[in-house]
Amino acid sequence: MKSLYLTLLLVGCTLTSFAFDIEYRQLGTMYPTKGLFMQKTTNGYITGGTTMNREEVFLKEVNHNGVVQWAYEYDLLGDSARAFDITKKPDGTGYVVCGYVMIQNYLVNTDWRAFVMEVNLSGVPVQAHYYEMFQGPALHIEPTYNNNQYIIAGFSSTTTSINTNFRQAYVAKINLNGGTMVWNRFFEGNVFSGTYRDYDMAESIEVIQNASINGGYGYFISGSFTASQPAGPPTFSAPTQKVMAVLLDDFGNVVWDNSFNSMAPHLREIGVDAEYDSYSHYIYLI
């Protein structure tokens, strides 16, 4: 196995998913949208995120001259939805989007579910899957060597609120066709008594293709963990936040965990993106 190095740049749930038909419509121009990501295309680029009026997922392709090619909003399961990331399918037939849907049950609680949706090159939806076991968003998605399999990462909460001290980071490999789960892994930082905000979150995936990691692909996961709860005045009583830096093999096994925080107290630190250099075998993290 080739050696990999990490360099910091200072600059009750079910395993199965639920699939539903997707309603979609032309994106109106009268209401504002909140763009959260961008994807290059042959003709220009796609932007996406959530509409501010209906809180639905939207995608819009614009060519190199700024002319809109197509723009749709998608009525997914639930009362509101938000998309966080998009990736192009390896076979070039479309795109895959991830995020979360919120289902408001006023008699019971609020149900959060991660979702993955496939659209073709014209933005027309092909399929969508919703994952009950991930009570929170899928923040990042990347394809694998298999055109049907994708890696998603995000965070999940065991309560009705996603901003609590009961959060866990998660990573999963899914089959797009059918929405079945190949494997999933949960990660949790330190846990303390009392009420505090939990920082456990997997935010970025870097696919490592040409380094033999336990005989196959590798996935470097960055994000954050709840670290230590420092003693001191009440203003500094919130837990510190350390950088998540974990390498998984193609089966979801942890190859190494080099998560870290600096020596300075009371800091909140997070890894948001990474890139693997196949020549030096270094992983650069910001």
GROMACS .gro file of C-alpha atoms in nm:
model
  286
    1MET     CA    1   0.000   0.000   0.000
    2LYS     CA    2   0.132   0.340  -0.090
    3SER     CA    3   0.183   0.582   0.197
    4LEU     CA    4  -0.051   0.879   0.226
    5TYR     CA    5   0.028   1.195   0.418
    6LEU     CA    6  -0.192   1.474   0.547
    7THR     CA    7  -0.080   1.835   0.499
    8LEU     CA    8  -0.272   2.132   0.644
    9LEU     CA    9  -0.292   2.449   0.439
   10LEU     CA   10  -0.326   2.762   0.648
   11VAL     CA   11  -0.493   2.975   0.391
   12GLY     CA   12  -3.456   0.252   1.525
   13CYS     CA   13  -3.394   0.335   1.166
   14THR     CA   14  -3.401   0.135   0.846
   15LEU     CA   15  -3.119   0.066   0.604
   16THR     CA   16  -3.341   0.097   0.301
   17SER     CA   17  -3.444   0.416   0.124
   18PHE     CA   18  -3.782   0.538   0.002
   19ALA     CA   19  -3.833   0.630  -0.364
   20PHE     CA   20  -4.114   0.857  -0.481
   21ASP     CA   21  -4.225   1.022  -0.802
   22ILE     CA   22  -4.090   1.375  -0.835
   23GLU     CA   23  -4.297   1.670  -0.944
   24TYR     CA   24  -4.102   1.948  -1.114
   25ARG     CA   25  -4.185   2.278  -1.282
   26GLN     CA   26  -4.017   2.564  -1.457
   27LEU     CA   27  -3.831   2.781  -1.209
   28GLY     CA   28  -4.009   3.115  -1.177
   29THR     CA   29  -3.820   3.443  -1.204
   30MET     CA   30  -4.028   3.638  -0.951
   31TYR     CA   31  -3.886   3.475  -0.638
   32PRO     CA   32  -3.533   3.477  -0.499
   33THR     CA   33  -3.319   3.165  -0.480
   34LYS     CA   34  -3.028   3.071  -0.256
   35GLY     CA   35  -2.747   2.915  -0.455
   36LEU     CA   36  -2.531   2.669  -0.264
   37PHE     CA   37  -2.317   2.497  -0.529
   38MET     CA   38  -2.196   2.509  -0.889
   39GLN     CA   39  -2.115   2.235  -1.142
   40LYS     CA   40  -1.930   2.281  -1.472
   41THR     CA   41  -2.105   2.147  -1.782
   42THR     CA   42  -2.015   2.120  -2.151
   43ASN     CA   43  -2.216   2.431  -2.231
   44GLY     CA   44  -2.149   2.634  -1.916
   45TYR     CA   45  -2.243   2.556  -1.558
   46ILE     CA   46  -2.527   2.449  -1.329
   47THR     CA   47  -2.615   2.633  -1.011
   48GLY     CA   48  -2.845   2.489  -0.748
   49GLY     CA   49  -2.974   2.525  -0.395
   50THR     CA   50  -3.315   2.616  -0.256
   51THR     CA   51  -3.594   2.854  -0.354
   52MET     CA   52  -3.672   3.114  -0.090
   53ASN     CA   53  -4.048   3.123  -0.147
   54ARG     CA   54  -4.134   2.753  -0.146
   55GLU     CA   55  -3.814   2.611   0.009
   56GLU     CA   56  -3.774   2.360  -0.272
   57VAL     CA   57  -3.465   2.237  -0.453
   58PHE     CA   58  -3.379   2.418  -0.777
   59LEU     CA   59  -3.128   2.360  -1.058
   60LYS     CA   60  -3.043   2.600  -1.339
   61GLU     CA   61  -2.805   2.558  -1.632
   62VAL     CA   62  -2.650   2.871  -1.784
   63ASN     CA   63  -2.428   2.872  -2.092
   64HIS     CA   64  -2.095   3.054  -2.129
   65ASN     CA   65  -2.279   3.369  -2.242
   66GLY     CA   66  -2.499   3.374  -1.933
   67VAL     CA   67  -2.811   3.256  -2.116
   68VAL     CA   68  -3.033   3.020  -1.916
   69GLN     CA   69  -3.065   2.681  -2.088
   70TRP     CA   70  -3.310   2.528  -1.844
   71ALA     CA   71  -3.424   2.596  -1.487
   72TYR     CA   72  -3.646   2.378  -1.269
   73GLU     CA   73  -3.764   2.353  -0.912
   74TYR     CA   74  -3.836   2.007  -0.772
   75ASP     CA   75  -4.121   1.917  -0.536
   76LEU     CA   76  -3.957   1.647  -0.328
   77LEU     CA   77  -4.101   1.460  -0.032
   78GLY     CA   78  -4.169   1.679   0.272
   79ASP     CA   79  -4.255   2.038   0.357
   80SER     CA   80  -3.919   2.186   0.263
   81ALA     CA   81  -3.596   2.072   0.100
   82ARG     CA   82  -3.244   2.196   0.041
   83ALA     CA   83  -2.970   2.072  -0.191
   84PHE     CA   84  -2.605   2.103  -0.087
   85ASP     CA   85  -2.400   1.932  -0.357
   86ILE     CA   86  -2.406   1.797  -0.712
   87THR     CA   87  -2.182   1.566  -0.912
   88LYS     CA   88  -2.174   1.455  -1.275
   89LYS     CA   89  -2.243   1.089  -1.349
   90PRO     CA   90  -1.931   0.909  -1.470
   91ASP     CA   91  -2.110   0.790  -1.785
   92GLY     CA   92  -2.200   1.150  -1.875
   93THR     CA   93  -2.577   1.091  -1.883
   94GLY     CA   94  -2.677   1.332  -1.607
   95TYR     CA   95  -2.616   1.461  -1.257
   96VAL     CA   96  -2.677   1.346  -0.899
   97VAL     CA   97  -2.780   1.592  -0.626
   98CYS     CA   98  -2.787   1.547  -0.248
   99GLY     CA   99  -2.934   1.736   0.048
  100TYR     CA  100  -3.217   1.696   0.296
  101VAL     CA  101  -3.595   1.710   0.315
  102MET     CA  102  -3.791   1.815   0.622
  103ILE     CA  103  -4.126   1.655   0.700
  104GLN     CA  104  -4.323   1.857   0.956
  105ASN     CA  105  -4.553   1.637   1.165
  106TYR     CA  106  -4.715   1.879   1.408
  107LEU     CA  107  -4.864   1.595   1.616
  108VAL     CA  108  -4.535   1.410   1.664
  109ASN     CA  109  -4.212   1.580   1.560
  110THR     CA  110  -4.006   1.704   1.271
  111ASP     CA  111  -3.859   1.431   1.051
  112TRP     CA  112  -3.533   1.504   0.868
  113ARG     CA  113  -3.413   1.275   0.590
  114ALA     CA  114  -3.112   1.282   0.360
  115PHE     CA  115  -3.201   1.257  -0.008
  116VAL     CA  116  -3.025   1.177  -0.335
  117MET     CA  117  -3.182   1.274  -0.670
  118GLU     CA  118  -3.073   1.196  -1.026
  119VAL     CA  119  -3.156   1.427  -1.318
  120ASN     CA  120  -3.069   1.391  -1.686
  121LEU     CA  121  -2.863   1.640  -1.887
  122SER     CA  122  -3.174   1.854  -1.942
  123GLY     CA  123  -3.260   1.873  -1.572
  124VAL     CA  124  -3.552   1.629  -1.593
  125PRO     CA  125  -3.569   1.412  -1.278
  126VAL     CA  126  -3.498   1.041  -1.317
  127GLN     CA  127  -3.524   0.914  -0.960
  128ALA     CA  128  -3.497   1.021  -0.596
  129HIS     CA  129  -3.431   0.831  -0.275
  130TYR     CA  130  -3.481   0.932   0.088
  131TYR     CA  131  -3.287   0.784   0.379
  132GLU     CA  132  -3.462   0.763   0.715
  133MET     CA  133  -3.155   0.648   0.902
  134PHE     CA  134  -2.980   0.980   0.828
  135GLN     CA  135  -3.180   1.238   1.026
  136GLY     CA  136  -3.002   1.531   0.870
  137PRO     CA  137  -2.847   1.647   0.543
  138ALA     CA  138  -2.623   1.480   0.291
  139LEU     CA  139  -2.366   1.759   0.246
  140HIS     CA  140  -2.137   1.606  -0.017
  141ILE     CA  141  -2.161   1.340  -0.287
  142GLU     CA  142  -1.893   1.180  -0.505
  143PRO     CA  143  -1.904   0.899  -0.765
  144THR     CA  144  -1.701   0.580  -0.730
  145TYR     CA  145  -1.547   0.355  -0.997
  146ASN     CA  146  -1.895   0.199  -1.033
  147ASN     CA  147  -2.134   0.422  -1.232
  148ASN     CA  148  -2.421   0.318  -1.005
  149GLN     CA  149  -2.246   0.368  -0.669
  150TYR     CA  150  -2.189   0.696  -0.486
  151ILE     CA  151  -2.041   0.811  -0.155
  152ILE     CA  152  -2.243   1.058   0.054
  153ALA     CA  153  -2.142   1.234   0.375
  154GLY     CA  154  -2.318   1.458   0.625
  155PHE     CA  155  -2.451   1.455   0.980
  156SER     CA  156  -2.744   1.294   1.157
  157SER     CA  157  -2.932   1.383   1.475
  158THR     CA  158  -3.120   1.151   1.709
  159THR     CA  159  -3.363   1.425   1.811
  160THR     CA  160  -3.617   1.641   1.630
  161SER     CA  161  -3.361   1.921   1.594
  162ILE     CA  162  -3.048   1.889   1.383
  163ASN     CA  163  -2.867   2.149   1.597
  164THR     CA  164  -2.834   1.959   1.925
  165ASN     CA  165  -2.577   1.774   2.131
  166PHE     CA  166  -2.693   1.443   1.979
  167ARG     CA  167  -2.534   1.469   1.637
  168GLN     CA  168  -2.313   1.219   1.455
  169ALA     CA  169  -2.113   1.245   1.135
  170TYR     CA  170  -2.189   0.979   0.876
  171VAL     CA  171  -2.048   0.841   0.550
  172ALA     CA  172  -2.229   0.591   0.327
  173LYS     CA  173  -2.193   0.415  -0.006
  174ILE     CA  174  -2.523   0.381  -0.191
  175ASN     CA  175  -2.652   0.217  -0.505
  176LEU     CA  176  -2.825   0.489  -0.705
  177ASN     CA  177  -3.058   0.254  -0.891
  178GLY     CA  178  -3.289   0.129  -0.619
  179GLY     CA  179  -3.138   0.345  -0.346
  180THR     CA  180  -2.999   0.050  -0.152
  181MET     CA  181  -2.720   0.090   0.101
  182VAL     CA  182  -2.385  -0.081   0.040
  183TRP     CA  183  -2.239   0.030   0.374
  184ASN     CA  184  -2.258   0.316   0.621
  185ARG     CA  185  -2.039   0.444   0.903
  186PHE     CA  186  -2.120   0.680   1.190
  187PHE     CA  187  -1.857   0.888   1.372
  188GLU     CA  188  -1.897   1.068   1.702
  189GLY     CA  189  -1.670   1.309   1.887
  190ASN     CA  190  -1.667   1.368   2.261
  191VAL     CA  191  -1.998   1.370   2.448
  192PHE     CA  192  -2.065   1.589   2.753
  193SER     CA  193  -2.352   1.631   2.994
  194GLY     CA  194  -2.583   1.929   2.970
  195THR     CA  195  -2.697   2.132   2.672
  196TYR     CA  196  -2.446   2.232   2.407
  197ARG     CA  197  -2.411   2.240   2.030
  198ASP     CA  198  -2.261   1.925   1.879
  199TYR     CA  199  -2.009   1.978   1.596
  200ASP     CA  200  -1.990   1.621   1.462
  201MET     CA  201  -2.019   1.657   1.082
  202ALA     CA  202  -1.868   1.500   0.769
  203GLU     CA  203  -1.851   1.780   0.514
  204SER     CA  204  -1.614   1.681   0.233
  205ILE     CA  205  -1.515   1.365   0.042
  206GLU     CA  206  -1.197   1.325  -0.160
  207VAL     CA  207  -1.194   1.009  -0.373
  208ILE     CA  208  -0.846   0.857  -0.401
  209GLN     CA  209  -0.836   0.646  -0.715
  210ASN     CA  210  -0.478   0.557  -0.795
  211ALA     CA  211  -0.342   0.461  -0.453
  212SER     CA  212  -0.395   0.100  -0.350
  213ILE     CA  213  -0.574   0.133  -0.017
  214ASN     CA  214  -0.650  -0.214   0.114
  215GLY     CA  215  -0.668  -0.326  -0.248
  216GLY     CA  216  -0.905  -0.061  -0.382
  217TYR     CA  217  -1.026   0.299  -0.375
  218GLY     CA  218  -0.998   0.522  -0.071
  219TYR     CA  219  -1.212   0.808   0.059
  220PHE     CA  220  -1.067   1.091   0.265
  221ILE     CA  221  -1.338   1.249   0.482
  222SER     CA  222  -1.300   1.596   0.633
  223GLY     CA  223  -1.533   1.790   0.858
  224SER     CA  224  -1.542   1.844   1.233
  225PHE     CA  225  -1.582   1.672   1.569
  226THR     CA  226  -1.683   1.795   1.910
  227ALA     CA  227  -1.351   1.809   2.094
  228SER     CA  228  -1.288   1.912   2.455
  229GLN     CA  229  -1.500   2.113   2.693
  230PRO     CA  230  -1.258   2.365   2.842
  231ALA     CA  231  -1.285   2.484   3.198
  232GLY     CA  232  -1.319   2.857   3.250
  233PRO     CA  233  -1.569   3.142   3.247
  234PRO     CA  234  -1.919   3.071   3.111
  235THR     CA  235  -1.838   3.252   2.788
  236PHE     CA  236  -1.581   2.985   2.711
  237SER     CA  237  -1.778   2.686   2.838
  238ALA     CA  238  -1.887   2.567   2.491
  239PRO     CA  239  -1.694   2.266   2.358
  240THR     CA  240  -1.409   2.321   2.119
  241GLN     CA  241  -1.438   2.197   1.761
  242LYS     CA  242  -1.162   1.992   1.598
  243VAL     CA  243  -1.096   1.900   1.236
  244MET     CA  244  -1.218   1.561   1.115
  245ALA     CA  245  -0.953   1.387   0.903
  246VAL     CA  246  -1.038   1.021   0.838
  247LEU     CA  247  -0.934   0.786   0.557
  248LEU     CA  248  -1.173   0.501   0.466
  249ASP     CA  249  -1.115   0.211   0.229
  250ASP     CA  250  -1.363   0.100  -0.037
  251PHE     CA  251  -1.548  -0.113   0.220
  252GLY     CA  252  -1.594   0.170   0.469
  253ASN     CA  253  -1.322   0.052   0.706
  254VAL     CA  254  -1.113   0.319   0.882
  255VAL     CA  255  -0.756   0.309   0.748
  256TRP     CA  256  -0.647   0.590   0.977
  257ASP     CA  257  -0.796   0.873   1.181
  258ASN     CA  258  -0.572   1.178   1.210
  259SER     CA  259  -0.838   1.420   1.332
  260PHE     CA  260  -0.679   1.711   1.516
  261ASN     CA  261  -0.714   2.051   1.676
  262SER     CA  262  -0.459   2.322   1.746
  263MET     CA  263  -0.309   2.398   2.085
  264ALA     CA  264  -0.499   2.727   2.113
  265PRO     CA  265  -0.797   2.702   2.354
  266HIS     CA  266  -1.162   2.770   2.275
  267LEU     CA  267  -1.123   2.738   1.896
  268ARG     CA  268  -1.377   2.600   1.653
  269GLU     CA  269  -1.196   2.438   1.361
  270ILE     CA  270  -1.330   2.248   1.060
  271GLY     CA  271  -1.200   2.089   0.741
  272VAL     CA  272  -1.407   2.198   0.441
  273ASP     CA  273  -1.226   2.062   0.135
  274ALA     CA  274  -0.932   1.843   0.039
  275GLU     CA  275  -0.735   1.733  -0.266
  276TYR     CA  276  -0.515   1.428  -0.319
  277ASP     CA  277  -0.188   1.472  -0.511
  278SER     CA  278  -0.109   1.143  -0.686
  279TYR     CA  279   0.257   1.237  -0.739
  280SER     CA  280   0.352   1.313  -0.381
  281HIS     CA  281   0.074   1.101  -0.224
  282TYR     CA  282  -0.012   1.394  -0.001
  283ILE     CA  283  -0.364   1.500   0.092
  284TYR     CA  284  -0.399   1.879   0.109
  285LEU     CA  285  -0.669   1.995   0.349
  286ILE     CA  286  -0.818   2.337   0.409
   0.00000   0.00000   0.00000
